Coordinates of C-alpha atoms and ligand atoms in Angstrom, one line a residue:
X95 CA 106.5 72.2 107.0
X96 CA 105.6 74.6 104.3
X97 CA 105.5 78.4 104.7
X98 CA 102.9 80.5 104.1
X99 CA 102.1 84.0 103.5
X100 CA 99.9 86.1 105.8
X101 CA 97.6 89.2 104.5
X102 CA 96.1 91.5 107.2
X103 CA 93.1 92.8 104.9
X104 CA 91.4 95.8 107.2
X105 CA 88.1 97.3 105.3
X106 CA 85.8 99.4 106.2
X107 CA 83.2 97.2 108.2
X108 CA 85.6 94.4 109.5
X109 CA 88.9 93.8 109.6
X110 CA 90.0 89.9 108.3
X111 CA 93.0 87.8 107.7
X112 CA 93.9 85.2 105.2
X113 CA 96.8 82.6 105.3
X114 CA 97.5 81.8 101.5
X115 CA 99.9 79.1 100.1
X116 CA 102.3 79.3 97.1
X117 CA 99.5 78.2 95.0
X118 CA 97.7 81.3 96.1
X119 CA 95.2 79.0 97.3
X120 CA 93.5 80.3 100.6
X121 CA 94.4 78.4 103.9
X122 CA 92.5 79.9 106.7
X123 CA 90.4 82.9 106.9
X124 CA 89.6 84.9 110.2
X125 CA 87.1 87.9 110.2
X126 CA 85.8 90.5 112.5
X127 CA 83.3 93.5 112.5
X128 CA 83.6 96.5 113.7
X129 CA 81.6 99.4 115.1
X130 CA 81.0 102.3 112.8
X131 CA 80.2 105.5 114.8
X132 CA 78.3 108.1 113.1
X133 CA 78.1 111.2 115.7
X134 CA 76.3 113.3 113.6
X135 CA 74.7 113.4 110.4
X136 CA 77.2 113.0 107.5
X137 CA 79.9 111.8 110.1
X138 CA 81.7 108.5 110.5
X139 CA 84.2 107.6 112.9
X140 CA 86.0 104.1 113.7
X141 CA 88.0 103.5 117.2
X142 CA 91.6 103.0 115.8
X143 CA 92.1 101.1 119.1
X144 CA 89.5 98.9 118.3
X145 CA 91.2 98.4 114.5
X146 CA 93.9 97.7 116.0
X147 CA 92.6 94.8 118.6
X148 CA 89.8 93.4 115.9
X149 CA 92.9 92.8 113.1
X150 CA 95.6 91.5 115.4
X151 CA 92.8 89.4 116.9
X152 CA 91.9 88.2 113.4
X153 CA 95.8 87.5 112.3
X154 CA 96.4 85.2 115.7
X155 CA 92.7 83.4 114.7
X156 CA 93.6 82.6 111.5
X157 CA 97.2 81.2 112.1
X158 CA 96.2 79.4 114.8
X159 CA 92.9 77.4 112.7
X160 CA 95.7 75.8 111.2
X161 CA 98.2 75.4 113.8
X162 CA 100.9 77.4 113.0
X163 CA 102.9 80.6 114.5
X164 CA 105.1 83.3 113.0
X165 CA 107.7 81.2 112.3
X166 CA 105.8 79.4 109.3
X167 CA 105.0 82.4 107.6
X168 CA 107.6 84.2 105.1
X169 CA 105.8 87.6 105.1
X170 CA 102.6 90.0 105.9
X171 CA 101.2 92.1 103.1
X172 CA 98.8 94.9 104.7
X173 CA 96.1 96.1 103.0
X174 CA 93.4 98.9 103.6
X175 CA 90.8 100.9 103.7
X176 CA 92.2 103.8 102.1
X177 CA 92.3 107.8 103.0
X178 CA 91.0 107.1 106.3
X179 CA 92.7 109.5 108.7
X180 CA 93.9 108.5 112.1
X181 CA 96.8 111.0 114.4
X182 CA 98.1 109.5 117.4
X183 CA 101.0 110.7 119.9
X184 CA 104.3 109.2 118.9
X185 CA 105.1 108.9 122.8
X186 CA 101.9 107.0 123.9
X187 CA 100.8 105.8 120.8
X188 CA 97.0 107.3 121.5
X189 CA 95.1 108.4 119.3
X190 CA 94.4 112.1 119.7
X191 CA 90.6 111.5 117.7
X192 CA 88.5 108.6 116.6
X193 CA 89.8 107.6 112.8
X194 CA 88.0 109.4 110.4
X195 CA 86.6 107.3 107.7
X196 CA 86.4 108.0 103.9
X197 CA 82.9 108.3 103.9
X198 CA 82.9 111.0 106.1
X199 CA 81.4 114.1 104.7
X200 CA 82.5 116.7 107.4
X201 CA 84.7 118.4 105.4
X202 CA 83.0 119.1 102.6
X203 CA 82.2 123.1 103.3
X204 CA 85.7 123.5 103.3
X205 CA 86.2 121.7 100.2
X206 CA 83.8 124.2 99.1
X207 CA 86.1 126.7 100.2
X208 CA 89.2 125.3 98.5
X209 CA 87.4 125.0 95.0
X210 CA 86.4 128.8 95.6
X211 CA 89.7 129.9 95.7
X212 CA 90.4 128.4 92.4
X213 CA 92.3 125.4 93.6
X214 CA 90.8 122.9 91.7
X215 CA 93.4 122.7 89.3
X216 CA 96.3 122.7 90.8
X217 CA 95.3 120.0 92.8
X218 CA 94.5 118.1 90.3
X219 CA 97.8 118.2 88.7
X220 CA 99.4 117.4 90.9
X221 CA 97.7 114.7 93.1
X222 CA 95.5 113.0 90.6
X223 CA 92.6 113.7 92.4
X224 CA 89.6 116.1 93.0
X225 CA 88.8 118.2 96.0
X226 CA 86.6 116.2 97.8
X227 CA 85.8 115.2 101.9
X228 CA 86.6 111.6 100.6
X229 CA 90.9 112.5 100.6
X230 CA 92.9 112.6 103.5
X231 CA 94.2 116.1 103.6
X232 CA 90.9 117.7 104.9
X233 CA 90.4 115.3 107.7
X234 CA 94.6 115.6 109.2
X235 CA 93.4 119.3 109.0
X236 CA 90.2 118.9 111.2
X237 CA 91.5 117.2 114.3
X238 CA 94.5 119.5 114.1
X239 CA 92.1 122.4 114.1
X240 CA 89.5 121.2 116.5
X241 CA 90.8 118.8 118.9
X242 CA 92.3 120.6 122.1
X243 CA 96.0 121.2 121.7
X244 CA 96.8 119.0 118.5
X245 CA 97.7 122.0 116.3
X246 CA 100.3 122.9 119.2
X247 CA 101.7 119.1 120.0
X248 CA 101.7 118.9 115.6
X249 CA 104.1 121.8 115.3
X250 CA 106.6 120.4 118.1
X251 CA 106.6 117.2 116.1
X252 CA 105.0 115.2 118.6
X253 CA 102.4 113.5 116.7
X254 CA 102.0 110.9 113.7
X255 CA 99.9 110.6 111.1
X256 CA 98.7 107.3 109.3
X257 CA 96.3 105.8 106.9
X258 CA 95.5 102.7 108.1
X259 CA 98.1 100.3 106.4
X260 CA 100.8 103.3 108.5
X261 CA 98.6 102.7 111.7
X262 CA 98.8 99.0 111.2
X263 CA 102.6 98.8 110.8
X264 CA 103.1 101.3 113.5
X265 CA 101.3 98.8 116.0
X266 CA 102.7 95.5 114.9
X267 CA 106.3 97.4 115.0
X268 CA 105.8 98.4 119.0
X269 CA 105.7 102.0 117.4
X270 CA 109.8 101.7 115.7
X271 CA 108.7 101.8 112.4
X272 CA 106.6 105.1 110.8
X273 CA 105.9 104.3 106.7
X274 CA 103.2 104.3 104.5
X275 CA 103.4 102.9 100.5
X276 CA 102.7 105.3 97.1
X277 CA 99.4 104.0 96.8
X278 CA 97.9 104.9 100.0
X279 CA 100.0 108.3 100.0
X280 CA 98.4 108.8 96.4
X281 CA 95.2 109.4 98.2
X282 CA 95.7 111.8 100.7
X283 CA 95.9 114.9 98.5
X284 CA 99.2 115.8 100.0
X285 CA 101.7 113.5 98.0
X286 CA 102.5 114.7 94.3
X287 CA 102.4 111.6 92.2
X288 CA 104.6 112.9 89.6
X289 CA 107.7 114.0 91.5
X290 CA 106.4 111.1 94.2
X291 CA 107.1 113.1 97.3
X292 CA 104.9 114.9 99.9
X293 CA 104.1 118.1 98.1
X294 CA 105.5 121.7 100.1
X295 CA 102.8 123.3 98.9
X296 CA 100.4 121.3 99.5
X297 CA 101.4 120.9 103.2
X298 CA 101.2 125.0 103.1
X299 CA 97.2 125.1 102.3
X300 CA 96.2 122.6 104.5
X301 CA 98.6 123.9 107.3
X302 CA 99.9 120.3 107.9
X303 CA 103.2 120.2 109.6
X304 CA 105.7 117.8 107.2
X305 CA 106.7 116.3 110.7
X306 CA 103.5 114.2 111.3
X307 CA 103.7 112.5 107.8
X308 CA 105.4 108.7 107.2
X309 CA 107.7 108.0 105.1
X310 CA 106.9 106.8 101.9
X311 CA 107.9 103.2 100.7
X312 CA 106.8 101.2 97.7
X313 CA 104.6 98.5 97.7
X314 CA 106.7 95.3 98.0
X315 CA 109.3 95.7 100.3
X316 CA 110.7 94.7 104.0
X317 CA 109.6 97.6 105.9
X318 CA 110.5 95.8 109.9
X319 CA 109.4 92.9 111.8
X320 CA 106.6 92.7 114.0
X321 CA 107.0 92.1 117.7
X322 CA 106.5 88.7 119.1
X323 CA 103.8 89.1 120.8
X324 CA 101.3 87.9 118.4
X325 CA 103.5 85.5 116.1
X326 CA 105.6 83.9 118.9
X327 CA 108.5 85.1 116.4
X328 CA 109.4 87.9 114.1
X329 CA 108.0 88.3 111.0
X330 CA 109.0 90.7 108.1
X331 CA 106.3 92.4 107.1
X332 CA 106.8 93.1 103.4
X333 CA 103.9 94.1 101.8
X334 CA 101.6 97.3 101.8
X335 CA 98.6 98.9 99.2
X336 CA 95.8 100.5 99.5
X337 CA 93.0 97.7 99.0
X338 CA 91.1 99.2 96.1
X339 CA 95.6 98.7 94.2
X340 CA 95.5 95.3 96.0
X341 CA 92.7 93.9 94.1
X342 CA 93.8 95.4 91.1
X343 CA 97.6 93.8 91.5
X344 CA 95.5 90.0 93.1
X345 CA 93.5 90.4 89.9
X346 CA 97.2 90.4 87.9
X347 CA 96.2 93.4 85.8
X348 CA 100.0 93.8 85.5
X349 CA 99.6 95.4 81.1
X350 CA 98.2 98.3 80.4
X351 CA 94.3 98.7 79.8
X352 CA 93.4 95.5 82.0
X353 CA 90.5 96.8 84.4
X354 CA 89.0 95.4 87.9
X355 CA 85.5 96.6 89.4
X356 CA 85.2 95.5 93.4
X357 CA 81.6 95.1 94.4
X358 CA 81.9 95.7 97.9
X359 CA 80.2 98.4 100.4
X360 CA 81.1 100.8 97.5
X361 CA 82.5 100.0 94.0
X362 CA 85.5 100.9 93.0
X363 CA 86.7 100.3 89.3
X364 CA 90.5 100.9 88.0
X365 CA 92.1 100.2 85.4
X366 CA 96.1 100.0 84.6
X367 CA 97.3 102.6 82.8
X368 CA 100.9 101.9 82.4
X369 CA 103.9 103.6 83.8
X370 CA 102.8 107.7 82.7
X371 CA 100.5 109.3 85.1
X372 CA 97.6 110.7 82.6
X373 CA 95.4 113.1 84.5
X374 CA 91.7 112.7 82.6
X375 CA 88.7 115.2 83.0
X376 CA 86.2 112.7 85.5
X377 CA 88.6 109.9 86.8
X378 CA 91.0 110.3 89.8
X379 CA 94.7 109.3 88.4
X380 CA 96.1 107.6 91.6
X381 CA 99.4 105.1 91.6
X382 CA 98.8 101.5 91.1
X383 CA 101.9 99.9 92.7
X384 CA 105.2 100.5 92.5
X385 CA 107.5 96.9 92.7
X386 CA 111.0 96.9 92.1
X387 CA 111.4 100.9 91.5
X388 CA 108.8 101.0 89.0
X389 CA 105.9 103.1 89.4
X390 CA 102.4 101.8 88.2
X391 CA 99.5 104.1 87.3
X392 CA 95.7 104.1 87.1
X393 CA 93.4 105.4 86.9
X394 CA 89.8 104.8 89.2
X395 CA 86.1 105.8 89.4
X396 CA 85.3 105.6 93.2
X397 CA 81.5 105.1 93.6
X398 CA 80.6 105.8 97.0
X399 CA 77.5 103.4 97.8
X400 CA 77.6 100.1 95.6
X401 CA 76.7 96.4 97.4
X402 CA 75.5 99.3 100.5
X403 CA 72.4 100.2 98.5
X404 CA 71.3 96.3 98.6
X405 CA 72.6 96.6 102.4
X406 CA 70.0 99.5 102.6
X407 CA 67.2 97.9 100.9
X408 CA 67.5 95.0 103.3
X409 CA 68.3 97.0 106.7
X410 CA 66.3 100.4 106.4
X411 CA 63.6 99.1 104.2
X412 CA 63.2 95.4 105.3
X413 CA 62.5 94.8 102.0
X414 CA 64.2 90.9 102.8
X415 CA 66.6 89.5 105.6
X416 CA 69.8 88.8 103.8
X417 CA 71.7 90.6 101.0
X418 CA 71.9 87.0 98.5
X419 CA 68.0 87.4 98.4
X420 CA 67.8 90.2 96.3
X421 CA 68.6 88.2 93.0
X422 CA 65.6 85.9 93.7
X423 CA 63.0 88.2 94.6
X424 CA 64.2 90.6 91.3
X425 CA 64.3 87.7 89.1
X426 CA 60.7 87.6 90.2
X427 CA 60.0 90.7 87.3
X428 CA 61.2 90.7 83.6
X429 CA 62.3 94.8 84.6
X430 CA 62.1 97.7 86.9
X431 CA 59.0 98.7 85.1
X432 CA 59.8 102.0 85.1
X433 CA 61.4 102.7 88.2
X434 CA 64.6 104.0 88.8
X435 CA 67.1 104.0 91.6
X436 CA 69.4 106.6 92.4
X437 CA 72.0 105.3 95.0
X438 CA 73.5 108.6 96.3
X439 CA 73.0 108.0 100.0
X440 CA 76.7 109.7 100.6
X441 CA 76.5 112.2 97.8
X442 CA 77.6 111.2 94.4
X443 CA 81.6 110.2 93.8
X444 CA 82.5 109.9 89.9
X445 CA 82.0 111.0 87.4
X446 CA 79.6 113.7 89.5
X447 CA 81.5 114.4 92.4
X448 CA 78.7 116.1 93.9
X449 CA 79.1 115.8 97.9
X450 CA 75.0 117.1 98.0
X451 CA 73.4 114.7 95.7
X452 CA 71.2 112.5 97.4
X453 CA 69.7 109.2 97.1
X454 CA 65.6 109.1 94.8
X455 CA 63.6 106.5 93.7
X456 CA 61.5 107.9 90.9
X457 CA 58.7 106.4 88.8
X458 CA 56.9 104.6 91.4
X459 CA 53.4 103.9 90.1
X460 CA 50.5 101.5 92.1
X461 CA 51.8 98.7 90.2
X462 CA 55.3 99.0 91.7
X463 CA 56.4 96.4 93.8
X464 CA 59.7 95.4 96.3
X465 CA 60.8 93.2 93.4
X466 CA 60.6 96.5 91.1
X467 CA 62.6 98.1 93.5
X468 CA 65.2 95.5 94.2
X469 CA 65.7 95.4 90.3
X470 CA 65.8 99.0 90.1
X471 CA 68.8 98.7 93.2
X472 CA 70.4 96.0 90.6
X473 CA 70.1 97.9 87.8
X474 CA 71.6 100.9 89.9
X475 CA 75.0 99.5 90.7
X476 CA 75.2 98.2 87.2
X477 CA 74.6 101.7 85.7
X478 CA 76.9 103.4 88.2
X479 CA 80.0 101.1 86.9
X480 CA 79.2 101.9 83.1
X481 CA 79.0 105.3 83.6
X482 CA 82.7 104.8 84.7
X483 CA 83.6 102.7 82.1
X484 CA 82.6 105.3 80.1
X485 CA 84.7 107.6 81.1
X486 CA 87.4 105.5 81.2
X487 CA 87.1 105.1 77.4
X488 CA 86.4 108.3 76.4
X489 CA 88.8 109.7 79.0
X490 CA 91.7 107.4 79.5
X491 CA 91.2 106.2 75.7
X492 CA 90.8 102.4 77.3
X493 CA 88.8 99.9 75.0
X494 CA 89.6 97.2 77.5
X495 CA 87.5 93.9 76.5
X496 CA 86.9 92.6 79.6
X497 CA 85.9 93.4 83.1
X498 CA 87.2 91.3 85.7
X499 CA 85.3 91.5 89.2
X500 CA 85.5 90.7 92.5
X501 CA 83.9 91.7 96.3
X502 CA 80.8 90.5 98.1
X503 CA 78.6 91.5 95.4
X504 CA 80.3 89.8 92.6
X505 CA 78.5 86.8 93.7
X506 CA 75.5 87.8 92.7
X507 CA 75.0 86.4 88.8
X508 CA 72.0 88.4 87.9
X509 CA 73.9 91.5 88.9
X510 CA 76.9 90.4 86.6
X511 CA 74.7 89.4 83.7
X512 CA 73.0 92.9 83.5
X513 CA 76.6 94.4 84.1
X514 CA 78.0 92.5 80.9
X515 CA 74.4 93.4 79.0
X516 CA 74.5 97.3 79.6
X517 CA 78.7 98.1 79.2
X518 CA 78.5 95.5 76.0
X519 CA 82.1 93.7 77.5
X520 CA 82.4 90.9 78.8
X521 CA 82.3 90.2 82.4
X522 CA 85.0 87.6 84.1
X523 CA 84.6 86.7 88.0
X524 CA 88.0 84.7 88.5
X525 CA 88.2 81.7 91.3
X526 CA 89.6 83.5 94.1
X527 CA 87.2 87.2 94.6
X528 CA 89.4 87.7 97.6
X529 CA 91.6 89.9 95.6
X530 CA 92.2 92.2 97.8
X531 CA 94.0 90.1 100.2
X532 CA 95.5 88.0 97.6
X533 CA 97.1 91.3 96.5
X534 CA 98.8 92.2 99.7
X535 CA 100.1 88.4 99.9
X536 CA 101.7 88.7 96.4
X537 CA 103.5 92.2 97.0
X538 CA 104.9 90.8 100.5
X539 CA 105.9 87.3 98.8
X540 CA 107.7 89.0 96.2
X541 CA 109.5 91.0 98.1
X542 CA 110.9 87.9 100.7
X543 CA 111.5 85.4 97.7
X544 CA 108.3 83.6 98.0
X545 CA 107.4 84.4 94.6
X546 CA 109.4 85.0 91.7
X547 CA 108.2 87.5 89.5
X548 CA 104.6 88.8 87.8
X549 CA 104.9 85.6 85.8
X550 CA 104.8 83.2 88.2
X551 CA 101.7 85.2 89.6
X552 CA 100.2 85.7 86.7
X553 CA 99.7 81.8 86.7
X554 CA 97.7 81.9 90.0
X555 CA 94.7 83.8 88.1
X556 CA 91.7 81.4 87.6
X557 CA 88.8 81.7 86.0
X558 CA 85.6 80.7 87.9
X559 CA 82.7 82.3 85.5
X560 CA 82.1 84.7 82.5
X561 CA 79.2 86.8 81.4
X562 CA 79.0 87.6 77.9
X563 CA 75.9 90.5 76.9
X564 CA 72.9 88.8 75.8
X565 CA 70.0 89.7 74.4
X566 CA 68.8 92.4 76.6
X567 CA 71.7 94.6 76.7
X568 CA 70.0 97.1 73.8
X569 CA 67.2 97.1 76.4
X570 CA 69.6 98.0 79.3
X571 CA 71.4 100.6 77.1
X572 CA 68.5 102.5 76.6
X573 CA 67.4 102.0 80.7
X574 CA 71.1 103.2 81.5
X575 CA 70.6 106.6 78.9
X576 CA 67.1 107.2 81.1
X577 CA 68.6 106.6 84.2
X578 CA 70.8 109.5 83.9
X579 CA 68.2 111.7 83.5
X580 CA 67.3 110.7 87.2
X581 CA 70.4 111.2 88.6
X582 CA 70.3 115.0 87.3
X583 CA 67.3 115.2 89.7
X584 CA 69.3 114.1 92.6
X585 CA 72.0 116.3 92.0
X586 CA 72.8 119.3 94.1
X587 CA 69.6 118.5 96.6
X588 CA 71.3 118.8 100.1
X589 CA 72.6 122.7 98.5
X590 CA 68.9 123.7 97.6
X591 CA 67.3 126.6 98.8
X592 CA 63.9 126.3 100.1
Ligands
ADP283 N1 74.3 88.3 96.6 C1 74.4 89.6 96.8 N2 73.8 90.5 95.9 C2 74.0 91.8 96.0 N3 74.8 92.4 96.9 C3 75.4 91.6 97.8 C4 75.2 90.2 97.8 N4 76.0 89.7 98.8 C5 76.6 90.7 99.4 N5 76.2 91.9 98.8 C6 76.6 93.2 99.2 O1 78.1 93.3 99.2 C7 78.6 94.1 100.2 C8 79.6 93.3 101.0 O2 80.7 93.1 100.2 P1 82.2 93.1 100.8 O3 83.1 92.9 99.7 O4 82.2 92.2 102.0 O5 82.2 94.6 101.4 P2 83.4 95.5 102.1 O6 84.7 94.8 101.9 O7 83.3 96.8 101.4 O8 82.9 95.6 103.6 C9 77.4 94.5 101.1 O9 77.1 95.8 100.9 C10 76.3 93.5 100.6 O10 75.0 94.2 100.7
G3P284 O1 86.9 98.9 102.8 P1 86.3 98.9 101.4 O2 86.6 97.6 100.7 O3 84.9 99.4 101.4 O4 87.2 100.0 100.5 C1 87.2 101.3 100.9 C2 88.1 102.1 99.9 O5 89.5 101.8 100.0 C3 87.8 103.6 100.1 O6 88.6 104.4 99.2

């Protein structure tokens, strides 16, 4: 019987597993939500217990659909939900706090804080990335601050910290094995991605002992073998990124200047910038991979709310019952006549970086209508991406020529159409959009001998459709320039005086 390999994909609503071939071809998929906890307003927690049970419940689903155990699969890749904080006691494995998610916004006046004293820069240089609630750093600093004797058990080295991918391993190793991978360390605003080791300094003014940290691996190597429990057998797991450098690696944007967008809850676009870290003015410079010693760069605009704001329209406005409606009931109008949607429901990520921005619909008149307002959501996402592209041209100095996509969105044709008509590039939605997985399968299956090289991957990479602009990208260009005038209005609103 063949082999197979096995990716443990754990996002931020649910975690799922997929079983993929040598062709890359998916085998089985297995998928399960999970709760989000919002305690307060601007807070969101997950149970790491419950990450834990949903994903190894998923992995024993999905082998099992088609009837095999551990001992037909060569490898596990692990990917993640990224900067999401989660400390636990290294002798009970408990969590001492819920995980804090990436969204989570609790942080922020410290942030504040940080940027006062001038910080900003040095930050910057060395971590790629800008002071913001979204990092790690901020969060490891909370629960050791304000859960009951954390600081205390930190400082005798009795607790661990983890991303999720470290969580993950830490679990399906019984608790031997503590590592996390350069691209999930690149976002916790304690790891310096030039010298690519967890930064003294750093540690020093977020008062974070060095002892709780993992060690840090590369992406595509054997890092231990899970227990038995699960797999009836040991399996190496061998692969690890953070999902946003999972998609970007299952998209095989191995050269310089190739560039992904993922539509999912948020959208996250990043683009390949070769083997030199270049630290740009709006774009967070974060590591890509790094396979067989070499390090990978990029450089990514993280946009906060993307496919959410259709979630939102169809949720808290019961404007229609599933998200795949929206395209119909736009189509319905030739534009937004008029209106325009700003989607910062969680503050504004790049280019802005604005934790206070909030979310406006502006230019409603009696004539508006849900369809206006669906377009104007459309339109939204669409303008969000470009203004990253953008940057990433002016910034990075990328012309790139095409945009290849991928997340629950990217099904959405309308939405790609009036992506490719207001950037003026050609947008390229390949067979597989579960590129995030496929990712974390092709890091661990390199690393065991299951594939040979980027070559052989390369190959893998199908295209399913392309949207070239069309005639009403002028018309879009000029929306996108008054769109921006909006989102200056929804800057800074949570910060206003009365
Ligand atoms: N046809 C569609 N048009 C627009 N948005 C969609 C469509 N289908 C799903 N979405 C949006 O895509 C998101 C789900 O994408 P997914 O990649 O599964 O997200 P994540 O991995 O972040 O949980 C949801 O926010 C949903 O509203
Ligand atoms: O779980 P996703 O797909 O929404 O991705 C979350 C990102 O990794 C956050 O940086």
């Amino acid at each position: 019987m063949d082999k197979y390999i096995l990716a443990l994909d754990q996002g931020t609503t649910s975690s799922r597993a997929i079983v993929f071939d040598q062709q890359g071809t998916i085998q089985s998929v297995a998928q399960k939500e999970f709760q989000q906890l919002f305690p307060k307003p601007g807070w969101v927690e997950h149970d790491p217990n419950e990450i834990w049970a949903s994903q190894a419940g998923v992995a024993a689903e999905a082998i099992a659909k088609i009837g095999i155990n551990g001992k037909y699969l060569a490898g596990i890749g692990i990917t993640n939900q990224r900067e999401t904080t989660i400390v636990w006691d290294r002798e009970t494995s408990q969590p001492v706090y819920n995980a804090i998610v990436w969204q989570d916004r609790r942080t922020s006046s410290y942030c504040d804080e940080l940027k006062a004293q001038g910080l900003s820069e040095t930050i910057k240089q060395k971590t790629g990335l800008f002071i913001d609630a979204y990092f790690s750093a901020s969060k490891i600093k909370w629960i050791l601050d304000n859960v009951t004797g954390a600081r205390a058990k930190a400082e005798q080295g009795r607790l661990a910290f983890g991303t999720v991918d470290t969580w993950l391993v830490w679990k399906l190793t019984n608790g031997k094995v503590h590592v996390t991978d350069v691209t999930n360390a690149s976002r916790t605003m304690l790891y310096n991605i030039h010298t690519l080791s967890w930064d003294k300094e750093l540690l020093k003014i977020f008062t974070i002992p060095e002892s709780m940290l993992p060690e840090v691996r590369s992406c595509s190597e054997v890092y231990g073998e899970t227990g038995t429990t699960i797999f009836a057998s040991k399996v190496p797991i061998a692969g690890m990124a953070g999902d946003q450098q999972a998609a970007l690696f299952g998209q095989a944007c191995f050269e310089p200047g190739m560039i992904k967008n993922t539509y999912g809850t948020g959208c996250f676009i990043v683009a390949n910038i070769g083997t030199k870290p270049v630290v740009t003015k709006d774009l967070l410079t974060t590591i890509a991979w790094k396979v067989n010693s070499e390090v990978t760069y990029a450089v990514e605009g993280s946009i906060f709310i993307g496919g959410a704001i259709i979630q939102w329209l169809r949720d808290g406005l019961e404007l229609f019952t599933s998200s795949a409606q929206v395209e119909k009931i736009a189509q319905r109008v030739e534009d937004s006549g008029g209106v325009y949607l700003v989607p910062a429901l969680s503050g504004l990520g790049a280019p802005h970086w604005d934790p206070y921005a909030r979310g406006l619909i502006i230019g409603l008149t009696r004539g508006t209508t849900k369809a206006h307002i669906s377009r104007a959501a459309l339109d939204a996402i669409t303008f969000d991406v470009k203004s990253i592209t953008d940057c990433i041209l002016d910034e990075a100095g990328i012309s790139f020529r095409e945009l290849r996509v991928d997340g629950g969105a990217s099904v959405n044709n309308m939405l790609m159409q009036l992506q490719a008509d207001v950037m003026d590039r050609i947008v390229v939605r390949p067979k597989i959009t579960e590129t995030t997985a496929l990712g974390a399968a092709y890091l661990a299956g390199l690393a065991v001998g299951y594939w040979s090289d980027l070559a052989e991957i390369q190959k893998y990479w199908k295209e399913d459709k392309r949207f070239t602009p069309g005639a009403n990208k002028e018309k879009q260009q000029k929306q996108f320039r008054t769109w921006k005038r909006a989102v200056e209005r929804a800057k800074n609103w949570a910060n206003e005086e009365e």
